[in-house]
Short mmCIF file of C-alpha atoms in Angstrom, two decimals:
data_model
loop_
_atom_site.label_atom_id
_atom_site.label_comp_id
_atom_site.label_asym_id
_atom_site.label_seq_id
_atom_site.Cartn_x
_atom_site.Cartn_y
_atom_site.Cartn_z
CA UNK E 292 0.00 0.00 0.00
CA UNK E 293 3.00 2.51 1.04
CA UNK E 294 4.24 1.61 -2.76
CA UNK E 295 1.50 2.65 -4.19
CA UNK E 296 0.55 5.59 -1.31
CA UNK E 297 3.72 7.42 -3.14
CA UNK E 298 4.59 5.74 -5.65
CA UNK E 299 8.00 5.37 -5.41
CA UNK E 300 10.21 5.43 -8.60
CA UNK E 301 7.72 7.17 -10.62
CA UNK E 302 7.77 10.33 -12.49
CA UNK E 303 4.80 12.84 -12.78
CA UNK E 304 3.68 13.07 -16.53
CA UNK E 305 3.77 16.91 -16.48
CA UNK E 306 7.76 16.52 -15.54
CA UNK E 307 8.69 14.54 -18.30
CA UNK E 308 10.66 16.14 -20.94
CA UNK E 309 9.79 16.30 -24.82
CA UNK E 310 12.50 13.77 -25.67
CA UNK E 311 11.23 11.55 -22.63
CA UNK E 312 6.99 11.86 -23.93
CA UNK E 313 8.68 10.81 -27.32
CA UNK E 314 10.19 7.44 -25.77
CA UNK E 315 7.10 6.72 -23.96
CA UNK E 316 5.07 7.13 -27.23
CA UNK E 317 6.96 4.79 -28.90
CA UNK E 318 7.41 1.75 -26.02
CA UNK E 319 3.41 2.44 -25.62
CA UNK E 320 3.15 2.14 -29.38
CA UNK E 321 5.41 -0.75 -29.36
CA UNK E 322 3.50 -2.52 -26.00
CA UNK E 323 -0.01 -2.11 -28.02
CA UNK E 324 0.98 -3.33 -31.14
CA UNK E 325 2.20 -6.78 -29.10
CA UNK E 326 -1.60 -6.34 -27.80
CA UNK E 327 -3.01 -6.62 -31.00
CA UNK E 328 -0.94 -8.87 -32.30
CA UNK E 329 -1.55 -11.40 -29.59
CA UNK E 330 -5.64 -10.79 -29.78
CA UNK E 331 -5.32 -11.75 -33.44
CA UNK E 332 -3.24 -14.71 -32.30
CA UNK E 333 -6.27 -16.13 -29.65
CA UNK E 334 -9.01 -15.37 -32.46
CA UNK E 335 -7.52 -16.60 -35.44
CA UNK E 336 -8.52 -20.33 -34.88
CA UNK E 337 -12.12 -19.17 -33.91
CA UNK E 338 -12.63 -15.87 -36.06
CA UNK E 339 -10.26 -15.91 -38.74
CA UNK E 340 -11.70 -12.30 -39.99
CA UNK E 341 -11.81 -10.50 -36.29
CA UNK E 342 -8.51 -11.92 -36.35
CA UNK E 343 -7.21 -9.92 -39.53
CA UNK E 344 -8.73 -6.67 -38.43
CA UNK E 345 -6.51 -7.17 -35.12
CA UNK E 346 -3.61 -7.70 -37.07
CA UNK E 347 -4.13 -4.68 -39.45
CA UNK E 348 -4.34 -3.12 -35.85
CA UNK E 349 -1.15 -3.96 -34.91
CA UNK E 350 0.41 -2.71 -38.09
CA UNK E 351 -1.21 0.55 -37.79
CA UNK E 352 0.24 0.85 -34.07
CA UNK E 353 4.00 -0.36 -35.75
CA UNK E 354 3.59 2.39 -38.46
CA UNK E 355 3.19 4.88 -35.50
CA UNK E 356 6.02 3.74 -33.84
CA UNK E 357 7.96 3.95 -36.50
CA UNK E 358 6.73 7.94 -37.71
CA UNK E 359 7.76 8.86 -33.76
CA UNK E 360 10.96 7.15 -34.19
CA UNK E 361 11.87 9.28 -37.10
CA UNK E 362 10.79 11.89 -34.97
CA UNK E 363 13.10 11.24 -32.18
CA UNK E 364 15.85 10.34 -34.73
CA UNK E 365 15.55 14.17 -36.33
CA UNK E 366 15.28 15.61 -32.85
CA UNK E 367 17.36 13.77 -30.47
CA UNK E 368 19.31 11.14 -32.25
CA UNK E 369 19.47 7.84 -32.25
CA UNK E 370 19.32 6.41 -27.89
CA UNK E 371 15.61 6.63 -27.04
CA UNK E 372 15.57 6.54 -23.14
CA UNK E 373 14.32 3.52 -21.55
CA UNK E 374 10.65 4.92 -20.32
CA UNK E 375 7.61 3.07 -20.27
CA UNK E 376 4.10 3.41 -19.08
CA UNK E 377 4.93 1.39 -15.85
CA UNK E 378 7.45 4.76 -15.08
CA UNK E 379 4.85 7.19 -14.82
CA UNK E 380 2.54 8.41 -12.56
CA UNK E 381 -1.19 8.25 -13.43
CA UNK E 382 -0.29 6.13 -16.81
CA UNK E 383 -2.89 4.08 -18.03
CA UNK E 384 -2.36 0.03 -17.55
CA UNK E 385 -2.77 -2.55 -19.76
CA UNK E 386 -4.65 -5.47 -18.35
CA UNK E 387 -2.73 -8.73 -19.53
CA UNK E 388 -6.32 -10.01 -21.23
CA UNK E 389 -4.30 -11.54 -23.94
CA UNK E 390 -2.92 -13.99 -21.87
CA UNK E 391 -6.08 -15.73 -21.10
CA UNK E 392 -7.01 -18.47 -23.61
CA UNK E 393 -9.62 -18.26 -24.98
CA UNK E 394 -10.48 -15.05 -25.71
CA UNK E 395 -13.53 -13.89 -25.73
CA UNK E 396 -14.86 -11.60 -29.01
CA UNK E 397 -16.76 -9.42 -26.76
CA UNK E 398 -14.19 -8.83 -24.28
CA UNK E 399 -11.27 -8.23 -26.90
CA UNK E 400 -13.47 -5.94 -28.82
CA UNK E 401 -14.35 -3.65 -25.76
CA UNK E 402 -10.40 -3.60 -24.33
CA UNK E 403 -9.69 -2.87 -27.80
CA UNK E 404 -11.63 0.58 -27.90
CA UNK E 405 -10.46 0.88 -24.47
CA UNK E 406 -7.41 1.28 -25.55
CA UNK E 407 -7.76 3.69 -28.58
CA UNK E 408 -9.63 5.68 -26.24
CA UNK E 409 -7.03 6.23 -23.83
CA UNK E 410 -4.22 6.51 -26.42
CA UNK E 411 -5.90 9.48 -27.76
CA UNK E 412 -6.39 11.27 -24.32
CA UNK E 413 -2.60 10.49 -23.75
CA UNK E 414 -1.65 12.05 -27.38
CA UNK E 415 -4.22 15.29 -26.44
CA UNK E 416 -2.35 15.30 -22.97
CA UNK E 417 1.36 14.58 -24.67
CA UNK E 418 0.56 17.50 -27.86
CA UNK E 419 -0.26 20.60 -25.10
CA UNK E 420 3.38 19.62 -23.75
CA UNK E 421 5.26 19.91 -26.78
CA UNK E 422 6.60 22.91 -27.73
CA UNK E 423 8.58 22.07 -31.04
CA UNK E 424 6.41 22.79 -34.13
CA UNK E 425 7.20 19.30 -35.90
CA UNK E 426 6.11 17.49 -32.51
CA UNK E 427 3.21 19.14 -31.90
CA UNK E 428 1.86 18.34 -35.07
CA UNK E 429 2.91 14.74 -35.24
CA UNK E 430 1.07 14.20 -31.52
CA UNK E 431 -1.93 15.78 -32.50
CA UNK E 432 -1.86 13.82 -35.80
CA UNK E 433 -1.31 10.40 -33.84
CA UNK E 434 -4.53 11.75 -31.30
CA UNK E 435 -6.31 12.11 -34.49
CA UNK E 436 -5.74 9.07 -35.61
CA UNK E 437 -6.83 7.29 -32.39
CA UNK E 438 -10.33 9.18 -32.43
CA UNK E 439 -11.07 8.72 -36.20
CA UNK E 440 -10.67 5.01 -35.55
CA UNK E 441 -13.92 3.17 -37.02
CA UNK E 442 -15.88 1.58 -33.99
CA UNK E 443 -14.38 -1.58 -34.05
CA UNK E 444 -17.51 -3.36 -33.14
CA UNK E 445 -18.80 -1.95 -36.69
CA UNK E 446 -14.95 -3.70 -38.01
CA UNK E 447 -16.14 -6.93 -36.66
CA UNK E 448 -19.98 -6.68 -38.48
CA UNK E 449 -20.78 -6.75 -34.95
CA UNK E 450 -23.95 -4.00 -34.00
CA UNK E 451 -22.62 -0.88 -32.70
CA UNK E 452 -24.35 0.93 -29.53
CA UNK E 453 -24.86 3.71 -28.79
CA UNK E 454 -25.84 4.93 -32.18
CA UNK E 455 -26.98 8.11 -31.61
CA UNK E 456 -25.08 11.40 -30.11
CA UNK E 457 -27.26 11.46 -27.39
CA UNK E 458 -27.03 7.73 -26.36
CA UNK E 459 -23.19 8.29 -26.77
CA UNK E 460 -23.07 11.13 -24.16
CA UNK E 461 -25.08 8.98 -21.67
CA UNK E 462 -22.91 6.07 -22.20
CA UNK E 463 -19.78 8.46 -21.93
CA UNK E 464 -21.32 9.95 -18.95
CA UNK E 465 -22.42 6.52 -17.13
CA UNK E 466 -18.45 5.77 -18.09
CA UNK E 467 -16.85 8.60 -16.23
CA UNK E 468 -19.81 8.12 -13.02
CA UNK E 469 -18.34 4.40 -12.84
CA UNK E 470 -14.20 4.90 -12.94
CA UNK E 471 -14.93 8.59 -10.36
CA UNK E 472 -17.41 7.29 -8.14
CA UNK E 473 -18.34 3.74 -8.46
CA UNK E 474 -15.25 1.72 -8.76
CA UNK E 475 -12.89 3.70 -6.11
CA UNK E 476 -16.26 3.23 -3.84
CA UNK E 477 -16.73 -0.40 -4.34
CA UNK E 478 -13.33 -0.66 -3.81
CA UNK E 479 -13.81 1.13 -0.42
CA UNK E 480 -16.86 -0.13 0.44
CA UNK E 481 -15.20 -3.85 0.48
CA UNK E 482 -12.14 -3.12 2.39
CA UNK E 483 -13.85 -1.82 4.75
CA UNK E 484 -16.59 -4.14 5.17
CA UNK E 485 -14.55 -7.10 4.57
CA UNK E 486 -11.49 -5.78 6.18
CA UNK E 487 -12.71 -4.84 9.86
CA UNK E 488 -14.51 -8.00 10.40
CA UNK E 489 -11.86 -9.63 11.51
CA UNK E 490 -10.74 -6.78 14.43
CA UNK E 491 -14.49 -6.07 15.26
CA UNK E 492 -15.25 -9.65 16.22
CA UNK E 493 -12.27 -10.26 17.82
CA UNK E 494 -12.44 -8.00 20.14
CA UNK E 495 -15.85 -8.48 20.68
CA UNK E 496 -15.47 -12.18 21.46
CA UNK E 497 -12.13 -11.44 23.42
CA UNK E 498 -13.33 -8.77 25.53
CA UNK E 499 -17.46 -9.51 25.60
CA UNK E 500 -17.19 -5.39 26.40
CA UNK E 501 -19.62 -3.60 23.51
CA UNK E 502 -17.68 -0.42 24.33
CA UNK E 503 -14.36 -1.55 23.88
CA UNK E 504 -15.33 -3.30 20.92
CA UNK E 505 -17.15 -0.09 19.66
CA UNK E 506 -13.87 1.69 20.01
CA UNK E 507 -11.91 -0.66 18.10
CA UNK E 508 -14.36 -0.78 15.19
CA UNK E 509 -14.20 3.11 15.32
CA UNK E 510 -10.49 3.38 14.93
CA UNK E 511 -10.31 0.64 12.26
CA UNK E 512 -12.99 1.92 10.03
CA UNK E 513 -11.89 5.91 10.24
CA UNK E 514 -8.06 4.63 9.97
CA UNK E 515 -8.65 2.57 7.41
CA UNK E 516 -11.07 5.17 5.37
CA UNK E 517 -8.10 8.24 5.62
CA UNK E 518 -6.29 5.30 4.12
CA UNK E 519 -8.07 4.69 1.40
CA UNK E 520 -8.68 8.05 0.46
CA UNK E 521 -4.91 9.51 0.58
CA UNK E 522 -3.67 5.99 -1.56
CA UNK E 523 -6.50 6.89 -4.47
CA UNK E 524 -6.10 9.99 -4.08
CA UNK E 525 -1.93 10.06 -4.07
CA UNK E 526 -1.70 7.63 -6.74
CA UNK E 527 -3.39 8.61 -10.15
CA UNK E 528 -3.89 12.14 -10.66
CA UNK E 529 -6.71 11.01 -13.75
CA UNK E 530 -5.02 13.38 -16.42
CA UNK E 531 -4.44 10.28 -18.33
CA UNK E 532 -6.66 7.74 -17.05
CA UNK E 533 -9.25 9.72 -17.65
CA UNK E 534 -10.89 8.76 -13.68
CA UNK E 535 -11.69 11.91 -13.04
CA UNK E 536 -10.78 13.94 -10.18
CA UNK E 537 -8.29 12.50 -7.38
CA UNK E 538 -10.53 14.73 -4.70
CA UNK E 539 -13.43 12.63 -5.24
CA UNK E 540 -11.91 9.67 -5.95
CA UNK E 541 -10.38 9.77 -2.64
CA UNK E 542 -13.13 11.00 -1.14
CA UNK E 543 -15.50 8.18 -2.81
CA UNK E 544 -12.97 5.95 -1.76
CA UNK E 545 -12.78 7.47 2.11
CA UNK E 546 -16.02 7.54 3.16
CA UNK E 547 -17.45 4.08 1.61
CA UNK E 548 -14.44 2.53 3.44
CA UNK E 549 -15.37 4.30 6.88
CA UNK E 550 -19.32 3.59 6.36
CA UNK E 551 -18.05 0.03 5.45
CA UNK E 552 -16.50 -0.72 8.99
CA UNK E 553 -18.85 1.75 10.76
CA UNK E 554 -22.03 -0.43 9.36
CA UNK E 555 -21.02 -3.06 11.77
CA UNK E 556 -19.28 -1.19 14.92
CA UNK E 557 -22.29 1.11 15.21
CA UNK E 558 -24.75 -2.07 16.81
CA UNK E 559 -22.24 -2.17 19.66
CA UNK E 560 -23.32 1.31 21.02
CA UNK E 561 -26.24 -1.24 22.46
CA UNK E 562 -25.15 -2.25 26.10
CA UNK E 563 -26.16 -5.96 25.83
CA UNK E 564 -23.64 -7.57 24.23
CA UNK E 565 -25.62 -10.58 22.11
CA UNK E 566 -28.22 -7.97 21.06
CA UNK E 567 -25.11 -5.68 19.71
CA UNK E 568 -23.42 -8.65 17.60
CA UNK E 569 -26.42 -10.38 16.93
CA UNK E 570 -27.18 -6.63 14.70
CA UNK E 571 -23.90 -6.14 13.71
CA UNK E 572 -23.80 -10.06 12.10
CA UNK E 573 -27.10 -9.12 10.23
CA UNK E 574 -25.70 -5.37 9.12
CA UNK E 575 -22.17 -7.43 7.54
CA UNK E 576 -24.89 -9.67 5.73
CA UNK E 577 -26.53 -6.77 4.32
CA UNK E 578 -23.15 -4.98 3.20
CA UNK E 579 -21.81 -8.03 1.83
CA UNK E 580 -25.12 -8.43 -0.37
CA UNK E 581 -24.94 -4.53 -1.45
CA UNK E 582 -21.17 -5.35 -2.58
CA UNK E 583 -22.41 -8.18 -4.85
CA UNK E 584 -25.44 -6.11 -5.97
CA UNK E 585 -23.34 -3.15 -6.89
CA UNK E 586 -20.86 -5.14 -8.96
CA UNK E 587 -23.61 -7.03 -10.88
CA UNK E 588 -24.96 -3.67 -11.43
CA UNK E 589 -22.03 -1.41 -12.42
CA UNK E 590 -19.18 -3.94 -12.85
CA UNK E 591 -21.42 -6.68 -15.43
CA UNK E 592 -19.91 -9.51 -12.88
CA UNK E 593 -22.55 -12.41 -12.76
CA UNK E 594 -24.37 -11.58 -9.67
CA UNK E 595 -23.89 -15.29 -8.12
CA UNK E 596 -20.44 -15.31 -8.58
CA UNK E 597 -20.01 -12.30 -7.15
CA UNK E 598 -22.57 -13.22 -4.24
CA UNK E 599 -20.19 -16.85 -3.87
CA UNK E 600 -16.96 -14.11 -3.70
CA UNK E 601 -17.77 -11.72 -1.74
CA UNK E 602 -19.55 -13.37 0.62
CA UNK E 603 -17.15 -16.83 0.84
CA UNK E 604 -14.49 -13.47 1.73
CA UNK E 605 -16.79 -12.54 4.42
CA UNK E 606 -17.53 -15.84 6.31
CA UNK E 607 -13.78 -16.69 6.26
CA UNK E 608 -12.71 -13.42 7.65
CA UNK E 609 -16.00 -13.43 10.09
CA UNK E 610 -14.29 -16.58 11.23
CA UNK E 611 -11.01 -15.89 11.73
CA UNK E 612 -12.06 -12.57 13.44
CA UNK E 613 -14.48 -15.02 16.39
CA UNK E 614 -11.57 -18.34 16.22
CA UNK E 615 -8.92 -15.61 17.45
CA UNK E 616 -11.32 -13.79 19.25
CA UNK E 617 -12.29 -17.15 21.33
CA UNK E 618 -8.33 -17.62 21.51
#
């Protein structure tokens, strides 16, 4: 958590120098024509043409690489430094998808535009930063090129949705809701639900004292929330990402983790200490439930397995939380 609280070794984007936003084009260029190459790889046995569109993919991404290597050649000679996404701040990750076999055509095909989305933001981002004429215009040729992409569902003959402006801006808009609010808050929301269980009961069981246990649940769920909220907060500003503000990220982030352990530290306010758990069991039941329902809902995980995850998580660190409380 500390690693990624300040992300040691990494560079902010905005300090990188025009030779150094050069080199990370390329090795970005270079890392998503792999990408490509390897989804054509997975479909080719299965869908032969989805596979050649991937592949045309990848040579577009090589051709690219090789205009910002002349580039960098003209400019700044012939070392490019060694920079990749991985060195900076904020940078958008690839998911390593194309190591799963199979691959699915519906999953490729939306990490696919995931990807041309996010490689234009980064050339808008890279093409403010540049002040040499010839760069400018080769970044905001390159950003272009990313946006004027056909839909690649339409590449595939697959049906392309939205398909008006005004469904696009809600889907857009739904989009940017999810990666600000919804994700850094389910991601809150289940370490601190999941996370203080174990503490809560224990003490509860160890001590059989509601207040002392109330205490404990206090200090774990507002510790845990300022955690939480500084480490998504601290570690991607959303300049390139495209997340959205790191104020309410972190703040999204925060407070779900806080109300997460508070759900079930609050019922031990009540004097009588099998009343108090006997609540507090029901309220972790109830959070655990809301955690599946919210990533069926937001997150397209099948709602079972997501009920058989998050709640086989739960009863394990329930248990471990009353075995070492009963110690």
């Amino acid at each position: 958590m500390l690693n990624r609280l300040f992300s040691f070794g990494k560079r902010d984007f905005s300090s990188l120098s025009e030779q150094e936003i050069l080199a990370l084009a390329i090795s970005s260029e270079e890392d998503d024509a792999r990408i490509y190459a390897a989804y054509a790889d997975g479909l080719r046995d299965q869908y032969p043409a989805s596979a050649k569109v991937f592949e045309e993919m990848a040579e577009e991404e090589n051709t690219h690489r090789r205009r910002l290597i002349d580039l960098h050649k003209a400019r700044f000679g012939d070392t490019i430094p060694l920079i990749r996404r991985e060195h900076v701040r904020g940078y958008y990750e690839r998911k390593p998808d194309w190591l799963v076999r199979p691959l699915g055509l519906e999953k490729v095909r939306d990490m696919a535009e995931q990807m041309e989305r996010q490689a234009h933001r980064f050339y808008l981002e890279a093409a403010k930063r540049a002040g040499d004429a010839d760069t400018r215009k080769l970044l905001g040729d390159l950003a272009e090129a990313e946006q004027s992409h056909e839909s690649l569902a339409r590449r595939l003959g697959m049906e392309h949705t939205p398909t008006d402006v005004k469904d696009e801006e809600e889907a857009s808009e739904r989009r940017q809701f999810i990666l600000t609010y919804v994700q850094p808050g389910l991601a809150g929301l289940m370490d601190g639900s999941v996370s203080t269980l174990a503490p809560i009961f224990a003490a509860a069981f160890a001590t059989g004292d509601t207040w002392q246990t109330f205490l404990v649940g206090l200090s774990a769920s507002v510790g845990a929330g300022i955690s939480m909220g500084f480490t998504e907060a601290a570690h991607d500003d959303g300049v390139l990402s495209g997340r959205g503000s790191p104020v309410k990220r972190g703040l999204a982030s925060g407070i779900m983790t806080a109300v997460g352990g508070l759900g079930h530290a609050l019922p031990y306010l009540i004097p009588d200490f099998w009343t108090a758990t006997s609540i507090a069991v029901l309220v972790v039941f109830i959070e655990l439930w809301a955690i599946a329902w919210i990533q069926n809902r937001y997150m397209d995980t099948p709602f079972f397995r997501a009920t058989f995850q998050v709640v086989l998580g739960g009863a394990l660190v329930f248990a471990a939380g009353v075995l070492i409380g009963n110690a």
